[in-house]
Amino acid sequence: MTAQLETAAQPQGLRRVAIDPVSRVEGHGKVTILLDAQQRVQQVRLHIVEFRGFEKFIEGRPYWEVPVMVQRLCGICPVSHHLAASKALDHVVGADPITPSALKIRRLMHYGQVMQSHALHFFHLSSPDLLFGFDSEVNRRNIVGVAAAHPEIAKKGVLLRKYGQEVIRATAGKRVHGTGSVPGGMNKHVSAADREVLRREVQQMIAWSKDAVDIAKTLHAQNPALYDHFGAMRSHMLSLVRVDGALELYDGVIRARDADGALLFDGASDQGYLDLIEEEVKPWTYMKFPFLKSLGPEHGWYRVGPLARVQNCDFIPSPLAEGQRREFVDWGKGQPLHGSLTYHWARMIELLHCMEVIAELLDDPDILSGELMAQGPRRHSGVGVIEAPRGTLIHHYEVGDDDLVTMCNLIVSTTHNNQAMNEAVRSVAREYLDGHELTEGLLNHVEVAIRAYDPCLSCATHALGRMPLELTLLDARGAVLDRAQKSAEGGFRHLDTCAETGP
Amino acid sequence: MTRPLLVLGWGNRSRGDDALGPLCVERLRDALSQRDDVEFLDDYQLMVEHVLDLYGRARVLLVDASLGCAPPFETLQLRAAADGSLSSHALSPQALLQVYFELHDEPAPPCTLLAIRGERFELGQPPSQSALAHLDAALQWATGWLAWQASRQAATSTPGPTKA
């Protein structure tokens, strides 16, 4: 455990290194590291800009607007918010269950979203580190470098991503700002023309997804010492599973296992999440730290996302992905895998599973016709839990008699992984930075550990020309000792520190 | 076969002036709905799959809000560049062109960036009055630019004199 690195015993006199922002993750995150005079790591923290104000953005709106508006919370996983909000508000309009057609179209949309998100993360954001090495030339460590050295891999990534976007378009109505899912069901079927276009390519996409699993698996086999232990920490795991224990991303019951794989609880209703999970606030970051209530904040933190899901389930209900899961489990020799880089392998197994589910749903006639809307007794509250690409996503709303949302609570995937990412960063900092002169290559190890969780740190705001990466070394009084910058072209250089003062 | 000219804008409609890109696309789409030689697309961010939207186009107009350009807007003929955004979910226009080059082994079609000056990007805020004024000016320019592109296209597609 590296928890003792959360707060240095005697911060006075330590040097501070900031990685700000962390690159190749969505949104703005910052890592600060305190070093003593011998370059030994004394404190490491990952600070994240929380979804501040998002609940306020939703409160006061009519409930039927919410599934559309929540898509604007995040430019990376808008469909996950769209569906989690819809699921929560299904309960408010008494639509539990929704109709078979609506359920299948929503599932198709969701698996398309997870597939395209996993493809983007693996091929675009992580493969440069994995294919070239964490210390490789920084100018090469990006999607252009991958395209130059491995053009077929890069093309497959882009085309898989595009296919997932087309699944979303066919189900949500548009590639972005989709309106397909509404409280109580769906407002459109998949058209026969769209289905045929998607079916034509589905076997190719499955084959490429299988190739992606093979890449991840091969990387592990080539360097097990690195892949099994980099950023490793023992943790509990939480996810939805189907009632029979199968991997399930759209809807299910909540299950948690401990670090040895033993069940902590199983079959819990998503409507009762507040009985299971509590959030701790720490003064040095805006992001909360969720934990299992039954175990308390110190021992109850857990991981979510592909690594948790693939190990939490009893089986994957699609043949190719299940075969891959069995190999994954065998790799652990009966024990859960806890290395942060194993997230990539698990993520690609899910990519393959998503494509198998998409293929099955495209053959289902219910996506073309059938009742789309259901309703029942009106309620004032609803919870929607979904397994988003990065992990468990919780939407909780209360709605007044005037149809306006009076309370909104969101726990997003990245928040669940907050403690785990901090632990991973501390583990890597202690192993790779301790006692060494800091270089861009070494600091990239810290980013690689965070990136494995594919965190979504903020949302879709942006403007041209804002993408700095600057490292600053300060003394205990805040005076700048050293500054280095990753330029717009990706170069790394030290900056003149004369006349600079720290914040 | 050449696909229609593409107008691609991006931004978040619920983040103040970040809405300028999608708003510009929406208004151009409404104003030019009768033209079948132009396609319109808007998105939250510029991402790697957009290289496929650029493929086969004779010309592309990219539209985004900008904190750095002079008001009310600036235009720029884009060149491919491997900048720092290649290590991000959201690519810069220049990086998108660089990815295009690597994936297709040829330069992207000519791309013009229309950068509209924005000031504030807070969640839940509407676009500022100054940004909307910048948008009006940018729309005027874009409408003229698209008309000029149409006339160029007509001129190049008109058959030349034939031999007797």
XYZ file of C-alpha atoms in Angstrom:
667
model
C 0.000 0.000 0.000
C 1.115 3.509 -0.742
C -1.533 5.377 1.230
C 1.122 6.884 3.460
C 2.252 8.905 0.432
C -1.035 10.808 0.391
C 0.193 13.336 2.951
C 3.851 13.913 3.793
C 4.650 13.746 7.498
C 6.770 16.893 7.322
C 6.044 18.850 4.149
C 8.318 21.716 5.175
C 11.450 21.876 3.063
C 10.226 19.462 0.384
C 10.386 20.283 -3.322
C 7.181 20.214 -5.307
C 6.789 18.906 -8.868
C 3.531 19.539 -10.693
C 2.371 17.743 -13.833
C -0.303 20.103 -15.035
C -2.315 19.151 -16.968
C -2.031 15.414 -17.326
C -2.089 14.702 -21.051
C -3.966 12.092 -23.042
C -6.820 12.077 -20.589
C -10.076 13.950 -21.038
C -10.206 17.183 -19.106
C -7.883 18.841 -16.684
C -5.983 16.919 -14.036
C -2.862 17.739 -12.104
C -0.315 15.640 -10.240
C 1.816 17.134 -7.495
C 4.824 15.341 -6.079
C 6.802 16.419 -3.035
C 10.440 15.338 -2.959
C 13.024 15.642 -0.231
C 16.625 16.697 -0.809
C 17.582 13.166 -1.882
C 14.804 13.125 -4.529
C 12.869 10.632 -2.449
C 9.113 10.773 -2.937
C 7.279 11.968 0.185
C 3.839 12.865 -1.115
C 1.902 12.262 -4.350
C -1.568 13.527 -5.161
C -3.743 13.453 -8.247
C -6.018 16.478 -8.205
C -8.991 16.517 -10.523
C -11.422 19.190 -11.556
C -14.694 17.691 -10.442
C -18.014 17.958 -12.247
C -18.697 21.044 -10.199
C -21.941 22.726 -11.018
C -23.222 19.885 -13.147
C -25.994 19.034 -10.694
C -26.976 22.698 -10.568
C -27.011 22.749 -14.360
C -29.723 20.068 -14.288
C -31.795 21.106 -11.272
C -34.801 23.215 -12.160
C -35.201 21.779 -15.651
C -38.241 19.765 -16.788
C -37.419 16.088 -16.414
C -38.091 15.272 -20.064
C -35.292 17.640 -21.132
C -32.730 15.915 -18.942
C -31.628 12.982 -21.183
C -30.728 15.495 -23.896
C -29.178 18.145 -21.669
C -26.907 15.779 -19.745
C -25.130 14.929 -22.976
C -23.609 18.379 -22.766
C -21.842 17.473 -19.525
C -19.215 15.531 -21.407
C -17.945 15.508 -24.968
C -16.440 12.051 -24.580
C -19.267 9.935 -23.186
C -22.491 11.836 -23.902
C -24.384 8.641 -24.731
C -23.641 7.166 -21.316
C -25.150 10.222 -19.643
C -28.056 10.155 -22.120
C -28.900 6.562 -21.194
C -28.207 6.767 -17.456
C -30.554 9.757 -17.229
C -33.178 7.953 -19.301
C -32.951 4.893 -17.064
C -33.372 7.003 -13.930
C -36.350 8.843 -15.378
C -37.975 5.604 -16.551
C -38.705 5.063 -12.870
C -40.194 8.535 -12.559
C -42.672 7.882 -15.382
C -43.357 4.371 -14.092
C -41.829 2.654 -17.105
C -40.212 -0.278 -15.396
C -39.716 -2.261 -17.438
C -39.505 -0.437 -20.742
C -40.677 -2.298 -23.860
C -38.517 -5.023 -25.479
C -37.930 -2.902 -28.579
C -36.858 0.135 -26.568
C -34.578 -1.995 -24.421
C -32.854 -3.559 -27.417
C -32.365 -0.257 -29.230
C -30.938 1.327 -26.085
C -28.622 -1.622 -25.613
C -27.466 -1.305 -29.199
C -26.763 2.386 -28.663
C -24.895 1.714 -25.432
C -22.701 -1.079 -26.750
C -21.890 1.098 -29.774
C -20.844 3.868 -27.417
C -18.662 1.643 -25.261
C -17.087 0.073 -28.332
C -16.123 3.374 -29.943
C -14.844 4.786 -26.648
C -12.662 1.735 -26.000
C -11.328 1.902 -29.558
C -10.399 5.564 -29.203
C -8.686 5.000 -25.902
C -6.655 1.988 -26.917
C -5.660 2.895 -30.463
C -5.368 6.655 -30.159
C -4.376 7.416 -26.594
C -2.665 4.375 -25.084
C -1.162 2.446 -27.975
C 1.646 5.003 -28.443
C 2.930 4.194 -24.937
C 2.366 0.471 -25.286
C 3.854 0.066 -28.763
C 6.829 2.420 -28.452
C 7.566 2.267 -24.723
C 7.036 4.788 -21.954
C 10.481 6.352 -22.423
C 10.301 6.571 -26.201
C 10.766 9.766 -28.161
C 7.967 12.087 -27.128
C 7.327 13.366 -30.658
C 6.586 9.836 -31.769
C 4.392 8.893 -28.849
C 1.029 9.845 -30.365
C -1.476 8.673 -32.970
C 0.609 10.100 -35.831
C 3.577 8.075 -34.635
C 1.407 4.962 -34.543
C 0.034 5.717 -38.014
C 3.556 6.090 -39.384
C 4.967 2.945 -37.785
C 1.855 0.754 -37.707
C -0.554 2.161 -40.301
C -2.873 -0.849 -40.243
C -3.317 -0.627 -36.484
C -4.061 3.086 -36.693
C -6.586 2.599 -39.496
C -8.381 -0.164 -37.648
C -8.673 2.109 -34.625
C -10.192 4.939 -36.614
C -12.594 2.668 -38.501
C -13.725 0.880 -35.335
C -14.357 4.246 -33.759
C -16.302 5.377 -36.822
C -18.406 2.214 -36.801
C -19.394 2.811 -33.186
C -20.352 6.375 -34.084
C -22.573 5.055 -36.848
C -24.293 2.678 -34.406
C -24.983 5.703 -32.211
C -26.311 7.681 -35.167
C -28.618 4.859 -36.225
C -30.101 4.552 -32.726
C -29.911 8.049 -31.228
C -30.816 9.905 -34.396
C -27.545 11.805 -34.670
C -23.880 11.204 -33.995
C -24.058 13.901 -31.318
C -26.927 15.602 -29.472
C -28.979 12.439 -29.934
C -32.596 12.498 -28.856
C -33.466 8.836 -29.353
C -33.795 7.793 -25.718
C -36.534 9.440 -23.661
C -38.037 8.802 -20.209
C -40.166 5.718 -20.754
C -38.444 4.304 -23.818
C -37.279 5.348 -27.269
C -38.763 7.700 -29.834
C -37.612 5.886 -32.973
C -36.741 2.501 -34.339
C -33.606 1.643 -36.254
C -34.293 1.978 -39.960
C -33.931 -1.063 -42.177
C -31.460 0.858 -44.345
C -29.234 1.739 -41.389
C -29.359 -1.820 -40.151
C -28.207 -3.165 -43.505
C -25.310 -0.725 -43.686
C -24.165 -1.744 -40.208
C -24.612 -5.448 -40.861
C -22.405 -5.323 -43.933
C -19.389 -4.372 -41.844
C -20.094 -6.158 -38.595
C -17.984 -9.260 -39.222
C -15.004 -7.124 -40.224
C -15.352 -5.140 -37.003
C -15.495 -8.321 -34.949
C -12.318 -9.543 -36.645
C -10.525 -6.263 -35.937
C -11.721 -6.325 -32.331
C -10.260 -9.800 -32.000
C -6.989 -8.438 -33.411
C -7.051 -5.712 -30.764
C -7.378 -8.273 -27.970
C -4.449 -10.140 -29.477
C -2.313 -6.989 -29.433
C -3.071 -6.359 -25.765
C -2.510 -10.012 -24.877
C 0.768 -10.172 -26.778
C 2.077 -7.070 -25.044
C 1.386 -8.701 -21.687
C 3.045 -11.924 -22.726
C 6.137 -10.099 -23.974
C 6.727 -8.224 -20.744
C 4.797 -9.788 -17.863
C 6.991 -8.180 -15.221
C 5.942 -4.742 -16.413
C 2.321 -5.419 -17.292
C 1.450 -7.362 -14.164
C 3.094 -5.011 -11.695
C 3.071 -1.484 -13.129
C 0.817 0.657 -10.950
C -0.456 -2.454 -9.192
C -2.435 -2.289 -5.979
C -4.856 -4.667 -4.327
C -8.372 -3.297 -4.344
C -12.011 -4.227 -4.223
C -13.956 -4.219 -7.490
C -17.483 -2.997 -8.144
C -19.755 -3.241 -11.187
C -23.147 -4.178 -12.479
C -23.626 -7.815 -13.467
C -26.609 -9.594 -14.955
C -28.679 -11.445 -12.341
C -27.089 -14.714 -13.464
C -23.587 -13.270 -13.012
C -22.902 -12.492 -16.673
C -21.030 -9.393 -17.806
C -23.661 -6.725 -18.431
C -23.094 -3.095 -19.367
C -26.618 -1.688 -19.710
C -28.592 -2.947 -16.743
C -28.172 -5.324 -13.851
C -27.567 -5.723 -10.152
C -24.606 -4.359 -8.226
C -21.848 -6.759 -7.206
C -18.579 -6.157 -5.352
C -15.623 -8.462 -4.811
C -12.645 -8.072 -2.532
C -9.018 -8.096 -3.680
C -8.904 -11.906 -3.502
C -12.004 -12.258 -5.634
C -14.414 -13.184 -2.823
C -17.905 -11.681 -2.980
C -18.502 -8.718 -0.691
C -22.115 -8.380 -1.799
C -24.150 -9.393 -4.816
C -27.568 -8.852 -6.314
C -28.005 -5.366 -4.865
C -30.626 -3.184 -6.539
C -29.300 -0.075 -8.249
C -32.151 1.900 -6.647
C -30.468 1.363 -3.284
C -26.982 2.584 -4.188
C -26.992 5.018 -1.276
C -27.135 2.056 1.103
C -23.915 0.724 -0.419
C -21.761 3.706 -1.311
C -20.733 6.842 0.516
C -18.398 9.625 -0.617
C -15.567 11.160 1.386
C -14.359 14.710 0.865
C -10.678 15.614 1.123
C -9.483 19.192 1.384
C -6.842 19.019 -1.378
C -9.051 18.014 -4.325
C -12.501 18.772 -5.689
C -13.148 15.134 -6.528
C -14.772 13.007 -3.864
C -13.612 9.563 -2.760
C -16.414 6.964 -2.847
C -16.149 3.930 -0.581
C -18.224 0.919 0.419
C -20.214 1.930 3.475
C -19.836 -1.460 5.095
C -16.017 -1.198 5.073
C -15.501 2.488 5.753
C -13.357 5.061 3.911
C -9.959 3.588 4.722
C -10.627 0.024 3.600
C -13.724 0.419 1.430
C -12.364 2.056 -1.711
C -12.703 0.107 -4.921
C -12.084 0.118 -8.652
C -14.612 0.212 -11.470
C -14.308 -0.107 -15.239
C -13.132 -2.870 -17.564
C -10.721 -4.543 -15.124
C -13.375 -4.698 -12.407
C -16.129 -5.804 -14.774
C -14.222 -8.596 -16.484
C -13.188 -9.998 -13.097
C -16.460 -9.351 -11.292
C -18.595 -11.331 -13.714
C -18.847 -15.125 -13.745
C -18.832 -15.297 -17.528
C -19.194 -13.174 -20.649
C -22.327 -14.048 -22.614
C -20.710 -14.034 -26.063
C -18.429 -16.820 -27.248
C -15.337 -15.026 -28.552
C -15.058 -12.638 -25.622
C -15.727 -15.444 -23.148
C -12.831 -17.385 -24.615
C -10.638 -14.326 -24.140
C -11.879 -13.832 -20.574
C -10.884 -17.388 -19.723
C -7.340 -16.727 -20.970
C -7.290 -13.537 -18.914
C -8.391 -15.407 -15.783
C -5.854 -18.158 -16.450
C -3.122 -15.519 -16.632
C -3.891 -14.673 -12.996
C -3.647 -18.323 -11.961
C -6.827 -18.120 -9.955
C -6.092 -14.724 -8.397
C -7.514 -11.391 -9.583
C -5.144 -9.246 -11.619
C -4.462 -5.842 -10.070
C -1.893 -4.204 -12.358
C -3.110 -0.929 -13.819
C -1.975 -1.920 -17.316
C -4.224 -4.973 -17.229
C -7.047 -2.482 -17.751
C -6.010 -2.362 -21.421
C -6.336 -6.102 -21.890
C -9.715 -6.165 -20.130
C -10.842 -3.166 -22.164
C -10.113 -4.950 -25.425
C -11.989 -8.052 -24.252
C -14.955 -5.761 -23.690
C -14.447 -4.221 -27.124
C -14.812 -7.675 -28.649
C -17.837 -8.444 -26.489
C -19.490 -5.192 -27.535
C -19.086 -6.078 -31.202
C -20.557 -9.528 -30.625
C -23.564 -7.977 -28.857
C -23.966 -5.403 -31.620
C -23.986 -8.194 -34.222
C -26.634 -10.092 -32.281
C -28.850 -7.042 -31.805
C -28.609 -6.079 -35.486
C -30.180 -9.452 -36.309
C -33.060 -8.878 -33.879
C -36.287 -7.772 -35.633
C -37.427 -5.943 -32.495
C -35.075 -3.053 -33.261
C -37.069 -2.345 -36.447
C -40.590 -2.444 -35.043
C -42.640 -2.871 -31.900
C -43.878 -0.692 -29.068
C -41.368 1.957 -28.048
C -42.926 3.602 -25.000
C -44.149 2.361 -21.644
C -45.614 4.144 -18.678
C -47.039 3.449 -15.246
C -47.654 5.144 -11.906
C -45.802 8.419 -11.620
C -43.036 8.600 -8.988
C -40.933 11.398 -7.591
C -37.556 9.715 -7.648
C -35.448 7.475 -9.860
C -31.937 6.080 -10.047
C -30.229 5.003 -13.258
C -27.015 2.987 -13.116
C -25.123 2.008 -16.218
C -21.684 0.609 -16.957
C -20.162 3.440 -18.981
C -16.880 2.883 -20.843
C -14.859 3.968 -17.812
C -17.013 2.259 -15.201
C -20.169 2.529 -13.153
C -22.150 5.708 -13.783
C -24.934 6.701 -11.382
C -27.672 9.261 -12.085
C -30.203 10.020 -9.357
C -33.069 12.509 -9.748
C -35.964 13.747 -7.712
C -38.797 15.381 -9.615
C -41.563 17.598 -8.229
C -45.265 17.567 -9.100
C -44.534 20.410 -11.502
C -42.234 18.059 -13.505
C -39.128 20.053 -12.570
C -36.012 18.316 -11.276
C -35.544 19.257 -7.625
C -32.456 17.149 -6.892
C -29.744 15.645 -9.056
C -26.845 13.510 -7.880
C -24.247 12.131 -10.290
C -21.428 9.753 -9.407
C -19.352 9.314 -12.522
C -16.954 6.496 -13.315
C -13.813 8.518 -12.813
C -14.914 9.499 -9.314
C -15.242 5.833 -8.336
C -11.636 5.325 -9.481
C -10.281 8.380 -7.685
C -8.534 6.508 -4.857
C -7.296 3.813 -7.244
C -5.712 6.361 -9.579
C -4.047 8.078 -6.632
C -2.721 4.729 -5.422
C -1.456 3.865 -8.911
C 0.332 7.193 -9.243
C 1.959 6.747 -5.828
C 3.055 3.242 -6.675
C 4.648 4.373 -9.921
C 6.219 7.471 -8.374
C 7.836 5.404 -5.639
C 9.132 2.789 -8.060
C 10.347 4.999 -10.909
C 10.953 8.506 -9.551
C 12.343 7.765 -6.105
C 15.927 8.972 -5.935
C 16.200 9.718 -9.655
C 16.674 12.932 -11.553
C 13.337 13.787 -13.082
C 13.003 13.531 -16.842
C 10.063 13.782 -19.184
C 10.278 10.039 -19.766
C 10.045 9.270 -16.057
C 7.192 11.672 -15.538
C 5.385 10.021 -18.424
C 5.277 6.872 -16.305
C 2.997 8.753 -13.934
C 0.732 9.715 -16.807
C 0.699 6.161 -18.165
C -0.642 4.938 -14.826
C -3.461 7.488 -14.863
C -4.221 6.911 -18.533
C -4.806 3.188 -17.918
C -8.033 4.179 -16.148
C -9.091 6.299 -19.156
C -10.302 9.021 -16.822
C -12.763 11.599 -18.059
C -11.766 14.575 -16.008
C -14.018 17.285 -17.249
C -16.164 17.831 -20.261
C -16.375 19.251 -23.729
C -15.246 22.794 -23.164
C -12.336 23.823 -25.257
C -10.989 26.610 -27.377
C -8.280 26.828 -29.951
C -4.773 27.017 -28.595
C -5.197 25.711 -25.040
C -3.184 22.576 -24.433
C -0.139 23.305 -22.270
C 1.941 20.860 -20.269
C 4.294 22.537 -17.857
C 6.286 21.020 -15.024
C 7.334 23.306 -12.206
C 9.774 22.577 -9.398
C 9.220 24.773 -6.359
C 10.918 25.034 -3.020
C 8.957 24.945 0.221
C 8.382 28.709 0.086
C 6.990 28.522 -3.424
C 10.005 29.878 -5.291
C 10.509 28.283 -8.694
C 13.620 26.110 -8.850
C 13.101 24.666 -12.301
C 10.555 24.783 -15.091
C 10.146 22.580 -18.102
C 7.597 22.696 -20.868
C 6.159 20.320 -23.415
C 5.735 22.544 -26.437
C 2.852 22.563 -28.891
C 5.012 20.449 -31.170
C 5.536 17.925 -28.387
C 9.130 18.885 -27.576
C 10.420 18.971 -24.007
C 12.654 21.789 -22.861
C 13.782 23.506 -19.713
C 12.753 27.129 -19.310
C 14.617 30.046 -17.834
C 13.516 30.413 -14.207
C 14.957 33.859 -13.496
C 12.603 36.188 -11.682
C 9.898 33.543 -11.449
C 7.964 32.982 -8.263
C 5.576 30.223 -7.441
C 1.885 30.586 -6.729
C -15.832 10.867 -56.800
C -15.693 14.211 -55.001
C -18.067 14.581 -52.062
C -19.846 17.879 -51.368
C -18.033 20.706 -49.663
C -18.088 20.161 -45.896
C -18.759 22.732 -43.193
C -17.695 21.233 -39.860
C -18.132 23.163 -36.622
C -17.551 22.039 -33.069
C -18.190 23.097 -29.488
C -20.592 22.654 -26.576
C -23.868 24.549 -26.853
C -24.191 24.717 -23.079
C -20.815 26.277 -22.415
C -21.234 29.925 -23.259
C -19.286 31.038 -26.292
C -18.151 27.476 -26.977
C -21.490 27.223 -28.806
C -20.231 29.462 -31.632
C -19.091 26.584 -33.856
C -22.352 24.574 -33.724
C -24.439 27.770 -33.912
C -22.605 28.863 -37.033
C -23.197 25.486 -38.665
C -26.861 25.499 -37.660
C -27.514 28.925 -39.132
C -25.664 28.176 -42.337
C -27.576 24.898 -42.652
C -30.873 26.728 -42.256
C -29.929 29.481 -44.658
C -28.530 27.205 -47.357
C -30.887 24.251 -47.107
C -31.511 24.392 -50.859
C -27.859 23.761 -51.729
C -26.987 20.141 -52.326
C -23.311 20.846 -52.911
C -22.652 21.552 -49.228
C -22.871 19.208 -46.238
C -23.008 20.371 -42.643
C -21.720 18.601 -39.562
C -21.287 19.637 -35.958
C -19.732 17.837 -33.020
C -18.538 18.428 -29.459
C -14.879 18.157 -30.279
C -12.601 17.587 -33.234
C -11.684 13.940 -33.006
C -9.711 11.387 -34.905
C -12.665 9.910 -36.803
C -13.279 13.244 -38.485
C -10.456 12.403 -40.879
C -13.022 10.141 -42.551
C -15.456 13.039 -42.895
C -12.767 15.037 -44.691
C -11.969 12.286 -47.154
C -12.932 12.956 -50.778
C -13.914 16.586 -50.274
C -12.870 19.292 -52.701
C -12.782 21.780 -49.849
C -13.630 22.014 -46.136
C -14.622 24.899 -43.881
C -13.870 24.296 -40.190
C -15.549 26.514 -37.595
C -14.681 26.918 -33.919
C -14.764 29.425 -31.090
C -11.391 30.920 -30.281
C -9.981 32.807 -27.342
C -6.879 33.713 -29.252
C -8.086 35.257 -32.488
C -8.796 38.927 -33.048
C -12.482 39.889 -32.900
C -14.803 39.364 -34.617
C -13.193 36.414 -36.403
C -10.140 35.267 -38.291
C -9.715 32.880 -41.174
C -6.720 30.705 -41.793
C -5.691 28.335 -44.526
C -4.674 25.299 -42.516
C -1.525 23.254 -42.807
C -0.957 19.877 -41.209
C 1.096 19.958 -38.025
C 1.985 17.402 -35.371
C 1.198 19.551 -32.354
C 0.562 18.716 -28.715
C -3.133 18.007 -29.235
C -2.179 14.670 -30.782
C -1.883 13.464 -27.207
C -5.443 14.469 -26.383
C -9.007 13.319 -27.034
C -9.640 16.613 -28.801
C -7.444 17.353 -31.805
C -6.481 20.743 -33.139
C -7.447 21.332 -36.791
C -3.781 21.167 -37.755
C -3.325 17.863 -35.959
C -6.412 16.456 -37.648
C -4.832 17.224 -41.009
C -1.627 15.541 -39.881
C -3.523 12.389 -38.896
C -5.292 12.540 -42.258
C -1.947 12.624 -44.049
C -0.602 9.641 -42.111
C -3.736 7.562 -42.550
C -4.461 8.316 -46.196
C -0.900 8.850 -47.354
C -1.916 12.082 -49.064
C -2.601 15.633 -47.917
C -6.049 16.491 -46.667
C -8.268 18.564 -48.974
C -7.859 22.338 -48.660
C -9.218 23.324 -45.255
C -10.068 26.842 -44.153
C -10.479 27.569 -40.452
C -13.041 30.140 -39.403
C -12.104 31.050 -35.824
C -14.764 33.171 -34.116
C -13.755 35.150 -31.094
C -15.312 33.957 -27.825
C -14.880 35.275 -24.319
C -16.511 32.991 -21.747
C -16.979 29.241 -21.618
C -18.852 28.485 -18.385
C -21.270 25.564 -18.124
C -24.898 26.608 -18.291
C -24.178 30.062 -19.675
C -25.646 31.298 -22.970
C -23.335 32.833 -25.581
C -22.299 36.376 -24.721
C -23.677 39.334 -26.644
C -20.251 40.154 -28.026
C -19.793 36.565 -29.223
C -23.170 36.646 -30.972
C -22.120 39.843 -32.716
C -18.917 38.112 -33.799
C -21.030 35.223 -35.050
C -23.118 37.550 -37.218
C -19.983 38.917 -38.829
C -18.572 35.431 -39.316
C -21.821 34.232 -40.906
C -21.699 37.060 -43.383
C -18.174 36.084 -44.355
C -19.031 32.360 -44.510
C -22.071 32.947 -46.693
C -19.969 34.910 -49.140
C -17.214 32.321 -49.044
C -19.652 29.498 -49.773
C -21.217 31.474 -52.641
C -17.770 32.062 -54.072
C -16.947 28.361 -53.801
C -20.173 27.549 -55.647
C -19.309 29.944 -58.458
C -15.801 28.482 -58.695
C -17.242 25.013 -58.862
C -19.681 26.040 -61.588
C -16.885 27.630 -63.588
C -14.651 24.582 -63.417
C -17.476 22.178 -64.246
C -18.688 24.175 -67.278
C -17.545 22.328 -70.402
C -15.017 24.234 -72.463
C -15.425 24.998 -76.161
C -15.444 21.900 -78.303
C -13.678 21.437 -81.594
C -15.828 21.645 -84.672
